[in-house]
Amino acid sequence: MSFAAPFPAPFGATPSGLPVERWTLRSASGVEAAVLTYGAVLHSLSVPGPGRRPPAGVVLSLPDVKHYATHGAYLGAVVGRFANRIAAGSFTLDGTRHHIPGNDRGNSLHGGADGFDRRVWRAEPCERPDGAASVRLSLDSPDSDQGFPGSLRVSVTYTLTSDGSLTLDYHAVTDRPTPVNLTHHAYFNLSGDPDRGVLDHLLTVDAATYLPIDETGLPLPGTPAPVAGSPFDFTRSRRIGARIAEPDVQLTRAGGYDHCWVLDDRVRPSGDGQLGLRRAARLEDPGSGRVLEVHTSEPGLQVYAGQQLDGGFGDFLGRRLGAHAGLCLETQHFPDSPNRPDYPDTVLRPDQILRSRTVLSFPHLTAVAR
């Protein structure tokens, strides 16, 4: 089936004057996505309801580049060079100590204060045999960028397929060993109305364990903790807000959910001979009937319930984005992995290629198609 090729449009400029583009991808399913070259941001994702009911925007977004450049919530961005936290912004690699600027309670968060979410990426359309709309965004991160060793060439490719699934393919190479952990920081709200929030959404996370944290958001030493019997048990579909206010020390430390779940090791072949995918999560909005499933090749899922959104900025319709307006489902490796030899390795070396895939699908659309 043939689809319209992705196309760019001007979207203003950064505070330093660099032009920014907005690329639009469309699918025969009625799903439409738009991506910015600033931060590789998923600026919008419009998804019909069941029965081809009118579409609604299911990710939080901001009206212009100025807002993306000044807010601190990473809305819709690709974050790196290392997503999540590195303790005290330092790590030792092959005998050399490296220091990353601290930007979160003394730790480095999402690659430092000037991470990939604040860069202008290069964009180009991709031709695919199935004709699906696809755009690749690329970035060159120089040696010592934010303190990380080695030059890194990274890309993320957004592809919107005929059934409305949005695939994110990450690719990176380096000339020196360096830790790399890329993720996507979309805030989902399947109702399309940030005023309704997500506490009544139903969440399933395919994980029997999670990583408890200390007061600064870093994983505690030791093995992952079982979710069974705790407010972190989403092995069966449950309201996000059902237990979020309980006096649990882990909830208190994060102000709610902002933890990494260790995904169950049930990988299915990807069909391309390169990556296997596991289901990470299922999100449902009973009000609209929309359903999102997340599949990934990554071992972890950071679930963040948006409790730090304070209404200090609004979306393109002027709606204030307050606490729990959206939910982040960040597929990634584990926090502070460069300092945790017991975690899956995140060091990329010159003879290696980093490949990672995350697929966002909407089963309520394919169910209608059947």
mmCIF file of N, CA, C and O in Angstrom, residues 212-268:
data_model
loop_
_atom_site.group_PDB
_atom_site.id
_atom_site.type_symbol
_atom_site.label_atom_id
_atom_site.label_comp_id
_atom_site.label_asym_id
_atom_site.label_seq_id
_atom_site.Cartn_x
_atom_site.Cartn_y
_atom_site.Cartn_z
ATOM 1 N N PRO A 212 13.955 -0.328 43.367
ATOM 2 C CA PRO A 212 13.703 0.697 44.388
ATOM 3 C C PRO A 212 14.788 1.770 44.346
ATOM 4 O O PRO A 212 15.934 1.515 43.944
ATOM 5 N N ILE A 213 14.442 2.984 44.776
ATOM 6 C CA ILE A 213 15.354 4.125 44.662
ATOM 7 C C ILE A 213 15.659 4.732 46.024
ATOM 8 O O ILE A 213 14.943 4.530 47.008
ATOM 9 N N ASP A 214 16.755 5.529 46.046
ATOM 10 C CA ASP A 214 17.067 6.322 47.229
ATOM 11 C C ASP A 214 16.411 7.699 47.105
ATOM 12 O O ASP A 214 15.605 7.941 46.209
ATOM 13 N N GLU A 215 16.790 8.612 48.009
ATOM 14 C CA GLU A 215 16.147 9.923 48.038
ATOM 15 C C GLU A 215 16.467 10.780 46.817
ATOM 16 O O GLU A 215 15.796 11.790 46.572
ATOM 17 N N THR A 216 17.492 10.402 46.047
ATOM 18 C CA THR A 216 17.852 11.186 44.859
ATOM 19 C C THR A 216 17.428 10.524 43.558
ATOM 20 O O THR A 216 17.796 10.983 42.473
ATOM 21 N N GLY A 217 16.672 9.442 43.646
ATOM 22 C CA GLY A 217 16.177 8.778 42.443
ATOM 23 C C GLY A 217 17.083 7.700 41.898
ATOM 24 O O GLY A 217 16.779 7.122 40.846
ATOM 25 N N LEU A 218 18.191 7.409 42.572
ATOM 26 C CA LEU A 218 19.109 6.359 42.112
ATOM 27 C C LEU A 218 18.679 4.993 42.631
ATOM 28 O O LEU A 218 18.152 4.881 43.747
ATOM 29 N N PRO A 219 18.903 3.925 41.851
ATOM 30 C CA PRO A 219 18.569 2.591 42.341
ATOM 31 C C PRO A 219 19.369 2.239 43.590
ATOM 32 O O PRO A 219 20.565 2.544 43.690
ATOM 33 N N LEU A 220 18.709 1.606 44.546
ATOM 34 C CA LEU A 220 19.388 1.133 45.742
ATOM 35 C C LEU A 220 20.291 -0.055 45.395
ATOM 36 O O LEU A 220 20.035 -0.770 44.427
ATOM 37 N N PRO A 221 21.345 -0.283 46.159
ATOM 38 C CA PRO A 221 22.162 -1.488 45.943
ATOM 39 C C PRO A 221 21.323 -2.740 46.156
ATOM 40 O O PRO A 221 20.321 -2.729 46.876
ATOM 41 N N GLY A 222 21.757 -3.812 45.520
ATOM 42 C CA GLY A 222 21.073 -5.080 45.703
ATOM 43 C C GLY A 222 20.226 -5.459 44.507
ATOM 44 O O GLY A 222 20.205 -4.786 43.477
ATOM 45 N N THR A 223 19.508 -6.543 44.681
ATOM 46 C CA THR A 223 18.723 -7.097 43.587
ATOM 47 C C THR A 223 17.398 -6.354 43.439
ATOM 48 O O THR A 223 16.919 -5.701 44.374
ATOM 49 N N PRO A 224 16.778 -6.434 42.267
ATOM 50 C CA PRO A 224 15.458 -5.822 42.088
ATOM 51 C C PRO A 224 14.447 -6.374 43.091
ATOM 52 O O PRO A 224 14.559 -7.514 43.556
ATOM 53 N N ALA A 225 13.466 -5.570 43.418
ATOM 54 C CA ALA A 225 12.448 -5.959 44.394
ATOM 55 C C ALA A 225 11.217 -6.501 43.687
ATOM 56 O O ALA A 225 10.828 -5.997 42.621
ATOM 57 N N PRO A 226 10.569 -7.518 44.256
ATOM 58 C CA PRO A 226 9.327 -8.020 43.643
ATOM 59 C C PRO A 226 8.208 -6.992 43.769
ATOM 60 O O PRO A 226 8.108 -6.276 44.777
ATOM 61 N N VAL A 227 7.373 -6.923 42.756
ATOM 62 C CA VAL A 227 6.243 -5.997 42.796
ATOM 63 C C VAL A 227 5.048 -6.588 43.526
ATOM 64 O O VAL A 227 4.161 -5.842 43.954
ATOM 65 N N ALA A 228 5.004 -7.893 43.694
ATOM 66 C CA ALA A 228 3.832 -8.571 44.251
ATOM 67 C C ALA A 228 3.447 -7.978 45.607
ATOM 68 O O ALA A 228 4.287 -7.824 46.499
ATOM 69 N N GLY A 229 2.184 -7.632 45.742
ATOM 70 C CA GLY A 229 1.670 -7.110 46.995
ATOM 71 C C GLY A 229 1.963 -5.654 47.256
ATOM 72 O O GLY A 229 1.554 -5.118 48.283
ATOM 73 N N SER A 230 2.668 -4.984 46.333
ATOM 74 C CA SER A 230 3.071 -3.597 46.535
ATOM 75 C C SER A 230 2.298 -2.672 45.598
ATOM 76 O O SER A 230 1.641 -3.127 44.653
ATOM 77 N N PRO A 231 2.391 -1.342 45.815
ATOM 78 C CA PRO A 231 1.767 -0.408 44.870
ATOM 79 C C PRO A 231 2.385 -0.447 43.479
ATOM 80 O O PRO A 231 1.869 0.197 42.557
ATOM 81 N N PHE A 232 3.476 -1.208 43.312
ATOM 82 C CA PHE A 232 4.167 -1.287 42.028
ATOM 83 C C PHE A 232 3.736 -2.508 41.208
ATOM 84 O O PHE A 232 4.315 -2.778 40.158
ATOM 85 N N ASP A 233 2.731 -3.202 41.683
ATOM 86 C CA ASP A 233 2.264 -4.396 40.983
ATOM 87 C C ASP A 233 1.232 -4.015 39.929
ATOM 88 O O ASP A 233 0.054 -3.786 40.222
ATOM 89 N N PHE A 234 1.707 -3.943 38.681
ATOM 90 C CA PHE A 234 0.832 -3.723 37.538
ATOM 91 C C PHE A 234 0.863 -4.932 36.612
ATOM 92 O O PHE A 234 0.666 -4.797 35.404
ATOM 93 N N THR A 235 1.114 -6.099 37.179
ATOM 94 C CA THR A 235 1.129 -7.302 36.353
ATOM 95 C C THR A 235 -0.263 -7.613 35.814
ATOM 96 O O THR A 235 -0.391 -8.332 34.820
ATOM 97 N N ARG A 236 -1.280 -7.071 36.479
ATOM 98 C CA ARG A 236 -2.638 -7.085 35.953
ATOM 99 C C ARG A 236 -3.107 -5.645 35.819
ATOM 100 O O ARG A 236 -2.687 -4.776 36.579
ATOM 101 N N SER A 237 -3.985 -5.408 34.869
ATOM 102 C CA SER A 237 -4.459 -4.064 34.588
ATOM 103 C C SER A 237 -5.031 -3.415 35.849
ATOM 104 O O SER A 237 -5.877 -4.007 36.535
ATOM 105 N N ARG A 238 -4.553 -2.206 36.138
ATOM 106 C CA ARG A 238 -4.990 -1.502 37.348
ATOM 107 C C ARG A 238 -4.930 0.001 37.116
ATOM 108 O O ARG A 238 -4.088 0.492 36.361
ATOM 109 N N ARG A 239 -5.824 0.746 37.762
ATOM 110 C CA ARG A 239 -5.804 2.197 37.682
ATOM 111 C C ARG A 239 -4.467 2.735 38.180
ATOM 112 O O ARG A 239 -3.967 2.312 39.227
ATOM 113 N N ILE A 240 -3.921 3.686 37.442
ATOM 114 C CA ILE A 240 -2.652 4.279 37.854
ATOM 115 C C ILE A 240 -2.799 4.947 39.209
ATOM 116 O O ILE A 240 -1.886 4.900 40.057
ATOM 117 N N GLY A 241 -3.941 5.558 39.452
ATOM 118 C CA GLY A 241 -4.139 6.270 40.706
ATOM 119 C C GLY A 241 -4.609 5.420 41.863
ATOM 120 O O GLY A 241 -4.812 5.943 42.973
ATOM 121 N N ALA A 242 -4.767 4.105 41.651
ATOM 122 C CA ALA A 242 -5.370 3.267 42.683
ATOM 123 C C ALA A 242 -4.580 3.292 43.993
ATOM 124 O O ALA A 242 -5.159 3.343 45.082
ATOM 125 N N ARG A 243 -3.242 3.256 43.904
ATOM 126 C CA ARG A 243 -2.423 3.175 45.120
ATOM 127 C C ARG A 243 -1.317 4.224 45.152
ATOM 128 O O ARG A 243 -0.431 4.162 46.001
ATOM 129 N N ILE A 244 -1.389 5.199 44.255
ATOM 130 C CA ILE A 244 -0.289 6.153 44.123
ATOM 131 C C ILE A 244 -0.121 7.048 45.346
ATOM 132 O O ILE A 244 0.965 7.592 45.588
ATOM 133 N N ALA A 245 -1.172 7.203 46.151
ATOM 134 C CA ALA A 245 -1.105 8.084 47.321
ATOM 135 C C ALA A 245 -0.845 7.330 48.617
ATOM 136 O O ALA A 245 -0.870 7.936 49.698
ATOM 137 N N GLU A 246 -0.573 6.036 48.540
ATOM 138 C CA GLU A 246 -0.321 5.271 49.755
ATOM 139 C C GLU A 246 0.985 5.713 50.423
ATOM 140 O O GLU A 246 1.915 6.174 49.752
ATOM 141 N N PRO A 247 1.081 5.570 51.745
ATOM 142 C CA PRO A 247 2.294 5.977 52.471
ATOM 143 C C PRO A 247 3.419 4.956 52.343
ATOM 144 O O PRO A 247 3.928 4.428 53.338
ATOM 145 N N ASP A 248 3.803 4.679 51.114
ATOM 146 C CA ASP A 248 4.894 3.755 50.819
ATOM 147 C C ASP A 248 6.167 4.570 50.639
ATOM 148 O O ASP A 248 6.164 5.600 49.949
ATOM 149 N N VAL A 249 7.278 4.151 51.236
ATOM 150 C CA VAL A 249 8.504 4.949 51.199
ATOM 151 C C VAL A 249 8.971 5.193 49.773
ATOM 152 O O VAL A 249 9.485 6.271 49.448
ATOM 153 N N GLN A 250 8.773 4.215 48.890
ATOM 154 C CA GLN A 250 9.201 4.399 47.504
ATOM 155 C C GLN A 250 8.338 5.440 46.793
ATOM 156 O O GLN A 250 8.848 6.259 46.023
ATOM 157 N N LEU A 251 7.062 5.442 47.039
ATOM 158 C CA LEU A 251 6.197 6.456 46.457
ATOM 159 C C LEU A 251 6.514 7.834 47.038
ATOM 160 O O LEU A 251 6.507 8.842 46.323
ATOM 161 N N THR A 252 6.810 7.873 48.311
ATOM 162 C CA THR A 252 7.134 9.146 48.962
ATOM 163 C C THR A 252 8.399 9.746 48.373
ATOM 164 O O THR A 252 8.469 10.958 48.110
ATOM 165 N N ARG A 253 9.410 8.930 48.154
ATOM 166 C CA ARG A 253 10.686 9.438 47.631
ATOM 167 C C ARG A 253 10.542 10.035 46.241
ATOM 168 O O ARG A 253 11.223 11.010 45.905
ATOM 169 N N ALA A 254 9.673 9.484 45.419
ATOM 170 C CA ALA A 254 9.510 9.972 44.053
ATOM 171 C C ALA A 254 8.303 10.893 43.903
ATOM 172 O O ALA A 254 8.100 11.452 42.824
ATOM 173 N N GLY A 255 7.511 11.034 44.949
ATOM 174 C CA GLY A 255 6.274 11.792 44.833
ATOM 175 C C GLY A 255 5.232 11.073 44.015
ATOM 176 O O GLY A 255 4.279 11.687 43.527
ATOM 177 N N GLY A 256 5.396 9.775 43.859
ATOM 178 C CA GLY A 256 4.522 8.951 43.022
ATOM 179 C C GLY A 256 5.364 7.931 42.281
ATOM 180 O O GLY A 256 6.377 7.439 42.798
ATOM 181 N N TYR A 257 4.995 7.624 41.057
ATOM 182 C CA TYR A 257 5.753 6.660 40.258
ATOM 183 C C TYR A 257 6.802 7.379 39.412
ATOM 184 O O TYR A 257 6.490 8.241 38.604
ATOM 185 N N ASP A 258 8.048 7.009 39.624
ATOM 186 C CA ASP A 258 9.173 7.423 38.779
ATOM 187 C C ASP A 258 10.276 6.406 38.997
ATOM 188 O O ASP A 258 11.323 6.696 39.571
ATOM 189 N N HIS A 259 10.017 5.173 38.546
ATOM 190 C CA HIS A 259 10.867 4.023 38.825
ATOM 191 C C HIS A 259 11.058 3.188 37.561
ATOM 192 O O HIS A 259 10.259 3.264 36.632
ATOM 193 N N CYS A 260 12.103 2.388 37.585
ATOM 194 C CA CYS A 260 12.404 1.496 36.467
ATOM 195 C C CYS A 260 11.940 0.083 36.787
ATOM 196 O O CYS A 260 12.355 -0.502 37.799
ATOM 197 N N TRP A 261 11.074 -0.446 35.935
ATOM 198 C CA TRP A 261 10.631 -1.835 36.039
ATOM 199 C C TRP A 261 11.572 -2.717 35.220
ATOM 200 O O TRP A 261 12.005 -2.335 34.122
ATOM 201 N N VAL A 262 11.891 -3.894 35.741
ATOM 202 C CA VAL A 262 12.749 -4.860 35.051
ATOM 203 C C VAL A 262 11.841 -5.775 34.231
ATOM 204 O O VAL A 262 11.118 -6.610 34.787
ATOM 205 N N LEU A 263 11.872 -5.608 32.928
ATOM 206 C CA LEU A 263 10.902 -6.294 32.077
ATOM 207 C C LEU A 263 11.131 -7.801 32.062
ATOM 208 O O LEU A 263 12.273 -8.282 32.099
ATOM 209 N N ASP A 264 10.029 -8.521 32.023
ATOM 210 C CA ASP A 264 10.106 -9.977 31.956
ATOM 211 C C ASP A 264 10.830 -10.390 30.688
ATOM 212 O O ASP A 264 10.693 -9.759 29.635
ATOM 213 N N ASP A 265 11.585 -11.463 30.761
ATOM 214 C CA ASP A 265 12.419 -11.878 29.635
ATOM 215 C C ASP A 265 11.634 -12.778 28.691
ATOM 216 O O ASP A 265 11.890 -13.972 28.560
ATOM 217 N N ARG A 266 10.642 -12.159 28.052
ATOM 218 C CA ARG A 266 9.840 -12.891 27.068
ATOM 219 C C ARG A 266 9.979 -12.162 25.745
ATOM 220 O O ARG A 266 9.158 -11.308 25.385
ATOM 221 N N VAL A 267 11.038 -12.469 25.022
ATOM 222 C CA VAL A 267 11.351 -11.774 23.775
ATOM 223 C C VAL A 267 10.798 -12.564 22.602
ATOM 224 O O VAL A 267 10.972 -13.773 22.518
ATOM 225 N N ARG A 268 10.117 -11.864 21.697
ATOM 226 C CA ARG A 268 9.647 -12.511 20.479
ATOM 227 C C ARG A 268 10.479 -12.014 19.301
ATOM 228 O O ARG A 268 10.950 -10.883 19.306
#
